[in-house]
Structures are given as C-alpha cells and as structure tokens.
PDB file of C-alpha atoms in Angstrom:
ATOM      1  CA  MET A1085       0.000   0.000   0.000  1.00 53.00           C
ATOM      2  CA  MET A1086       2.767   2.401   0.927  1.00 55.00           C
ATOM      3  CA  MET A1087       4.637   1.509  -2.243  1.00 62.00           C
ATOM      4  CA  ALA A1088       1.617   2.331  -4.443  1.00 64.00           C
ATOM      5  CA  ILE A1089       1.203   5.758  -2.871  1.00 67.00           C
ATOM      6  CA  SER A1090       4.834   6.697  -3.392  1.00 79.00           C
ATOM      7  CA  LYS A1091       4.698   5.554  -7.034  1.00 79.00           C
ATOM      8  CA  ARG A1092       1.599   7.688  -7.583  1.00 81.00           C
ATOM      9  CA  LYS A1093       3.307  10.683  -5.982  1.00 82.00           C
ATOM     10  CA  GLN A1094       6.406  10.061  -8.032  1.00 84.00           C
ATOM     11  CA  SER A1095       4.477   9.824 -11.316  1.00 84.00           C
ATOM     12  CA  LEU A1096       2.485  12.950 -10.389  1.00 85.00           C
ATOM     13  CA  ILE A1097       5.722  14.813  -9.694  1.00 87.00           C
ATOM     14  CA  HIS A1098       7.170  13.664 -13.032  1.00 86.00           C
ATOM     15  CA  ILE A1099       4.080  14.765 -14.944  1.00 88.00           C
ATOM     16  CA  THR A1100       4.085  18.133 -13.166  1.00 87.00           C
ATOM     17  CA  LEU A1101       7.769  18.674 -13.978  1.00 86.00           C
ATOM     18  CA  ILE A1102       7.251  17.776 -17.632  1.00 88.00           C
ATOM     19  CA  VAL A1103       4.342  20.212 -17.900  1.00 88.00           C
ATOM     20  CA  LEU A1104       6.410  22.971 -16.267  1.00 86.00           C
ATOM     21  CA  VAL A1105       9.342  22.339 -18.595  1.00 86.00           C
ATOM     22  CA  LEU A1106       7.025  22.513 -21.610  1.00 85.00           C
ATOM     23  CA  ILE A1107       5.500  25.776 -20.379  1.00 86.00           C
ATOM     24  CA  VAL A1108       8.943  27.297 -19.831  1.00 84.00           C
ATOM     25  CA  ALA A1109      10.071  26.152 -23.287  1.00 80.00           C
ATOM     26  CA  VAL A1110       7.032  27.740 -24.924  1.00 80.00           C
ATOM     27  CA  LEU A1111       7.551  30.976 -22.994  1.00 79.00           C
ATOM     28  CA  LEU A1112      11.201  31.105 -24.000  1.00 79.00           C
ATOM     29  CA  LEU A1113      10.198  30.779 -27.626  1.00 78.00           C
ATOM     30  CA  VAL A1114       7.357  33.300 -27.517  1.00 74.00           C
ATOM     31  CA  LEU A1115       8.572  36.054 -25.177  1.00 71.00           C
ATOM     32  CA  PRO A1116      11.850  37.007 -26.908  1.00 65.00           C
ATOM     33  CA  SER A1117      10.038  37.398 -30.206  1.00 58.00           C
ATOM     34  CA  GLN A1118       7.346  39.548 -28.561  1.00 57.00           C
ATOM     35  CA  VAL A1119       9.936  41.728 -26.834  1.00 52.00           C
ATOM     36  CA  SER A1120      11.656  42.443 -30.133  1.00 50.00           C
ATOM     37  CA  GLY A1121       8.288  43.097 -31.787  1.00 52.00           C
ATOM     38  CA  LYS A1122       8.435  40.120 -34.098  1.00 49.00           C
ATOM     39  CA  THR A1123       6.274  37.091 -34.328  1.00 46.00           C
ATOM     40  CA  PRO A1124       8.024  33.747 -34.660  1.00 45.00           C
ATOM     41  CA  SER A1125       6.999  33.597 -38.312  1.00 46.00           C
ATOM     42  CA  SER A1126       8.414  37.052 -39.107  1.00 42.00           C
ATOM     43  CA  SER A1127      11.824  36.425 -37.582  1.00 42.00           C
ATOM     44  CA  SER A1128      12.967  34.715 -40.764  1.00 42.00           C
ATOM     45  CA  GLN A1129      12.098  37.646 -43.021  1.00 42.00           C
ATOM     46  CA  SER A1130      14.723  39.782 -44.664  1.00 44.00           C
ATOM     47  CA  ARG A1131      15.768  43.204 -43.418  1.00 44.00           C
ATOM     48  CA  SER A1132      13.755  45.169 -45.926  1.00 44.00           C
ATOM     49  CA  PRO A1133      10.311  44.798 -44.256  1.00 44.00           C
ATOM     50  CA  LEU A1134      11.873  45.891 -40.999  1.00 42.00           C
ATOM     51  CA  ILE A1135      12.937  49.168 -42.497  1.00 44.00           C
ATOM     52  CA  THR A1136       9.399  50.079 -43.461  1.00 45.00           C
ATOM     53  CA  ASN A1137       8.070  48.915 -40.085  1.00 46.00           C
ATOM     54  CA  GLN A1138      10.270  51.499 -38.346  1.00 47.00           C
ATOM     55  CA  HIS A1139       8.214  54.295 -39.891  1.00 46.00           C
ATOM     56  CA  GLN A1140       4.688  53.083 -39.185  1.00 47.00           C
ATOM     57  CA  ASP A1141       4.215  55.551 -36.327  1.00 47.00           C
ATOM     58  CA  ILE A1142       4.693  58.538 -38.644  1.00 47.00           C
ATOM     59  CA  SER A1143       1.718  60.851 -38.856  1.00 49.00           C
ATOM     60  CA  PRO A1144      -0.136  60.541 -42.159  1.00 49.00           C
ATOM     61  CA  SER A1145       1.401  63.000 -44.539  1.00 53.00           C
ATOM     62  CA  ARG A1146       1.762  63.069 -48.282  1.00 58.00           C
ATOM     63  CA  ASP A1147       5.522  63.626 -48.023  1.00 62.00           C
ATOM     64  CA  TYR A1148       5.924  60.562 -45.858  1.00 66.00           C
ATOM     65  CA  SER A1149       3.759  58.393 -48.062  1.00 78.00           C
ATOM     66  CA  GLN A1150       5.819  59.467 -51.070  1.00 80.00           C
ATOM     67  CA  SER A1151       9.016  58.738 -49.173  1.00 76.00           C
ATOM     68  CA  GLU A1152       7.715  55.375 -48.055  1.00 81.00           C
ATOM     69  CA  ARG A1153       6.681  54.602 -51.618  1.00 84.00           C
ATOM     70  CA  ARG A1154      10.183  55.495 -52.810  1.00 81.00           C
ATOM     71  CA  ILE A1155      11.672  53.255 -50.131  1.00 82.00           C
ATOM     72  CA  ARG A1156       9.429  50.360 -51.172  1.00 85.00           C
ATOM     73  CA  ASP A1157      10.470  50.917 -54.786  1.00 85.00           C
ATOM     74  CA  GLN A1158      14.111  50.897 -53.705  1.00 83.00           C
ATOM     75  CA  GLU A1159      13.574  47.649 -51.809  1.00 84.00           C
ATOM     76  CA  ARG A1160      11.959  46.143 -54.885  1.00 86.00           C
ATOM     77  CA  ARG A1161      14.969  47.230 -56.966  1.00 83.00           C
ATOM     78  CA  ILE A1162      17.293  45.669 -54.407  1.00 82.00           C
ATOM     79  CA  ASP A1163      15.396  42.394 -54.605  1.00 82.00           C
ATOM     80  CA  GLU A1164      15.593  42.495 -58.390  1.00 82.00           C
ATOM     81  CA  ALA A1165      19.310  43.248 -58.220  1.00 80.00           C
ATOM     82  CA  ARG A1166      19.818  40.343 -55.824  1.00 80.00           C
ATOM     83  CA  ARG A1167      17.998  38.055 -58.232  1.00 83.00           C
ATOM     84  CA  ASP A1168      20.197  39.365 -61.055  1.00 79.00           C
ATOM     85  CA  VAL A1169      23.312  38.666 -58.998  1.00 79.00           C
ATOM     86  CA  ASP A1170      22.109  35.157 -58.203  1.00 79.00           C
ATOM     87  CA  SER A1171      21.268  34.419 -61.823  1.00 79.00           C
ATOM     88  CA  ALA A1172      24.612  35.850 -62.924  1.00 76.00           C
ATOM     89  CA  ARG A1173      26.376  33.607 -60.423  1.00 74.00           C
ATOM     90  CA  LEU A1174      24.500  30.622 -61.801  1.00 75.00           C
ATOM     91  CA  ASP A1175      25.466  31.730 -65.284  1.00 71.00           C
ATOM     92  CA  LEU A1176      29.075  31.962 -64.160  1.00 67.00           C
ATOM     93  CA  TRP A1177      28.864  28.417 -62.873  1.00 66.00           C
ATOM     94  CA  ASP A1178      27.532  27.380 -66.259  1.00 64.00           C
ATOM     95  CA  ALA A1179      30.206  29.447 -67.950  1.00 61.00           C
ATOM     96  CA  TYR A1180      33.007  27.452 -66.371  1.00 63.00           C
ATOM     97  CA  THR A1181      31.665  24.140 -67.553  1.00 60.00           C
ATOM     98  CA  PRO A1182      33.606  22.830 -70.565  1.00 58.00           C
ATOM     99  CA  SER A1183      30.717  23.401 -72.996  1.00 55.00           C
ATOM    100  CA  SER A1184      30.697  27.173 -72.525  1.00 50.00           C
ATOM    101  CA  ILE A1185      34.322  28.192 -72.145  1.00 52.00           C
ATOM    102  CA  ASN A1186      33.984  30.935 -74.766  1.00 50.00           C
ATOM    103  CA  ARG A1187      31.271  32.763 -72.804  1.00 53.00           C
ATOM    104  CA  SER A1188      33.036  32.812 -69.427  1.00 60.00           C
ATOM    105  CA  THR A1189      34.318  36.403 -69.592  1.00 68.00           C
ATOM    106  CA  THR A1190      30.913  37.794 -70.606  1.00 73.00           C
ATOM    107  CA  ARG A1191      29.269  36.059 -67.662  1.00 69.00           C
ATOM    108  CA  TYR A1192      31.904  37.407 -65.298  1.00 72.00           C
ATOM    109  CA  TYR A1193      31.190  40.980 -66.399  1.00 79.00           C
ATOM    110  CA  ASN A1194      27.457  40.368 -66.035  1.00 77.00           C
ATOM    111  CA  ILE A1195      28.051  39.355 -62.425  1.00 77.00           C
ATOM    112  CA  GLN A1196      30.173  42.438 -61.795  1.00 80.00           C
ATOM    113  CA  ARG A1197      27.509  44.699 -63.317  1.00 83.00           C
ATOM    114  CA  ALA A1198      24.709  43.065 -61.321  1.00 81.00           C
ATOM    115  CA  GLN A1199      26.749  43.318 -58.111  1.00 83.00           C
ATOM    116  CA  SER A1200      27.437  47.028 -58.670  1.00 86.00           C
ATOM    117  CA  GLU A1201      23.720  47.645 -59.372  1.00 84.00           C
ATOM    118  CA  LEU A1202      22.858  45.863 -56.133  1.00 84.00           C
ATOM    119  CA  ASP A1203      25.361  47.967 -54.191  1.00 85.00           C
ATOM    120  CA  GLN A1204      23.988  51.159 -55.752  1.00 86.00           C
ATOM    121  CA  ALA A1205      20.388  50.192 -54.962  1.00 83.00           C
ATOM    122  CA  MET A1206      21.269  49.408 -51.343  1.00 84.00           C
ATOM    123  CA  SER A1207      23.104  52.724 -51.038  1.00 86.00           C
ATOM    124  CA  ASN A1208      20.074  54.587 -52.425  1.00 84.00           C
ATOM    125  CA  LEU A1209      17.810  52.767 -49.968  1.00 84.00           C
ATOM    126  CA  ARG A1210      19.978  53.747 -47.009  1.00 86.00           C
ATOM    127  CA  MET A1211      20.049  57.358 -48.201  1.00 87.00           C
ATOM    128  CA  GLN A1212      16.258  57.527 -48.638  1.00 85.00           C
ATOM    129  CA  ASP A1213      15.717  55.856 -45.289  1.00 84.00           C
ATOM    130  CA  SER A1214      17.915  58.437 -43.570  1.00 87.00           C
ATOM    131  CA  ASP A1215      16.119  61.246 -45.453  1.00 85.00           C
ATOM    132  CA  LEU A1216      12.777  59.948 -44.221  1.00 85.00           C
ATOM    133  CA  TYR A1217      14.142  59.760 -40.674  1.00 87.00           C
ATOM    134  CA  MET A1218      15.394  63.362 -40.875  1.00 89.00           C
ATOM    135  CA  GLN A1219      12.055  64.570 -42.273  1.00 88.00           C
ATOM    136  CA  LYS A1220      10.276  62.891 -39.388  1.00 88.00           C
ATOM    137  CA  ARG A1221      12.590  64.491 -36.816  1.00 91.00           C
ATOM    138  CA  ILE A1222      12.252  67.936 -38.416  1.00 91.00           C
ATOM    139  CA  LEU A1223       8.451  67.624 -38.437  1.00 90.00           C
ATOM    140  CA  GLU A1224       8.448  66.582 -34.768  1.00 92.00           C
ATOM    141  CA  SER A1225      10.719  69.508 -33.897  1.00 93.00           C
ATOM    142  CA  ASN A1226       8.504  71.971 -35.773  1.00 93.00           C
ATOM    143  CA  GLN A1227       5.396  70.591 -34.072  1.00 93.00           C
ATOM    144  CA  ARG A1228       7.085  70.872 -30.668  1.00 94.00           C
ATOM    145  CA  GLU A1229       8.120  74.483 -31.369  1.00 95.00           C
ATOM    146  CA  GLN A1230       4.613  75.337 -32.567  1.00 94.00           C
ATOM    147  CA  ARG A1231       3.101  73.822 -29.427  1.00 94.00           C
ATOM    148  CA  LEU A1232       5.473  75.849 -27.233  1.00 94.00           C
ATOM    149  CA  GLN A1233       4.717  79.029 -29.177  1.00 94.00           C
ATOM    150  CA  ASP A1234       0.977  78.396 -28.813  1.00 93.00           C
ATOM    151  CA  GLN A1235       1.429  77.953 -25.052  1.00 92.00           C
ATOM    152  CA  ARG A1236       3.406  81.210 -24.855  1.00 92.00           C
ATOM    153  CA  ASP A1237       0.749  83.052 -26.848  1.00 90.00           C
ATOM    154  CA  GLN A1238      -1.979  81.626 -24.632  1.00 89.00           C
ATOM    155  CA  MET A1239      -0.105  82.732 -21.492  1.00 88.00           C
ATOM    156  CA  ARG A1240       0.371  86.252 -22.931  1.00 87.00           C
ATOM    157  CA  TYR A1241      -3.320  86.450 -23.759  1.00 82.00           C
ATOM    158  CA  HIS A1242      -4.247  85.148 -20.315  1.00 81.00           C
ATOM    159  CA  ASN A1243      -1.847  87.554 -18.577  1.00 81.00           C
ATOM    160  CA  ALA A1244      -3.108  90.504 -20.633  1.00 78.00           C
ATOM    161  CA  PHE A1245      -6.632  90.070 -19.262  1.00 75.00           C
ATOM    162  CA  ASP A1246      -5.653  88.929 -15.779  1.00 68.00           C
ATOM    163  CA  PRO A1247      -7.058  91.474 -13.253  1.00 64.00           C
ATOM    164  CA  GLN A1248      -4.524  90.500 -10.579  1.00 69.00           C
ATOM    165  CA  ARG A1249      -1.575  91.951 -12.518  1.00 56.00           C
TER     166      ARG A1249
END
C-alpha cells in the first residue's frame, strides 16, 4: 500500500515537472520574439520589411507616403538586383563548364555589373531611409516648437486680461 502511494506521488511529480518544462520552453520561444516586436513567423524575413516597419508611427502626410513609396520601390529594386546577382552567379557556374568556355568572360562581367547595381540600390535605400528619418525628426521639432509658441501666446493672452496683474 505504501509503495503504491509513493509511485503515484512520483508519477504525479514527473508529470508536473514535464508540464512545467514545456510551459517554460514555450515561454522562452514566444517572449523574446514579442519583446523584439516580431512574431516567430516574421523572424525569418529579410531586413527590408523591418525598415518600413520602423516608420509606421509617422503621422499621415503626403511627403511621408511618397518617401515610403520610394523606399518600397528601392527595396523592390534591391530584390531584383539580388535576383540578377544570383542568376549571374548561376550563369558563371555554367560558364566554367567545358561546354561554354567561350562565354566565361561575358558572364563574369554580367556578375560584376549586377553586383554594382545591387550595391547602388542598397546605397540609395539607405540614403532615402535616412532622409525619411530626418524629415520625421524635423516635423516633430517643428510641431514641438509650434506647441510651445501656442502655449506662450496663450499665457500672454491670459496675462493681458488677468485682473490681478
């Protein structure tokens, strides 16, 4: 009888520990992705969607939407350039097979051209992203200054009609 009770307690303890370990494992998988603002499915995405997600809190403005549109176009160009680089690399692999020895130099220059286009597109994206960031900061600064000026004007108006002064 005593042996059966201890086995039940022991199996209950084992089940409880397994459940706790599973809960901790799930929390360790879910919480770090929530802290960084990503879902587990979005952690495998490329950097380009993250760039546009940085600017979602921008107030709706035509300038910002145009800038965001330009950034999306730049990201699309970067993806196209990456595909060109990959296809050029595959072509280079084909170029060094014995059947296509004569075309090897042309393929090499295609890879170099595609790589330089990719570098240029990434540079343009970084520049437009920094321009958008600066526009956002300038707008916030102007709004802050306008708010302070409005408060000063309101205080002057209030003090002008204040009978205690």
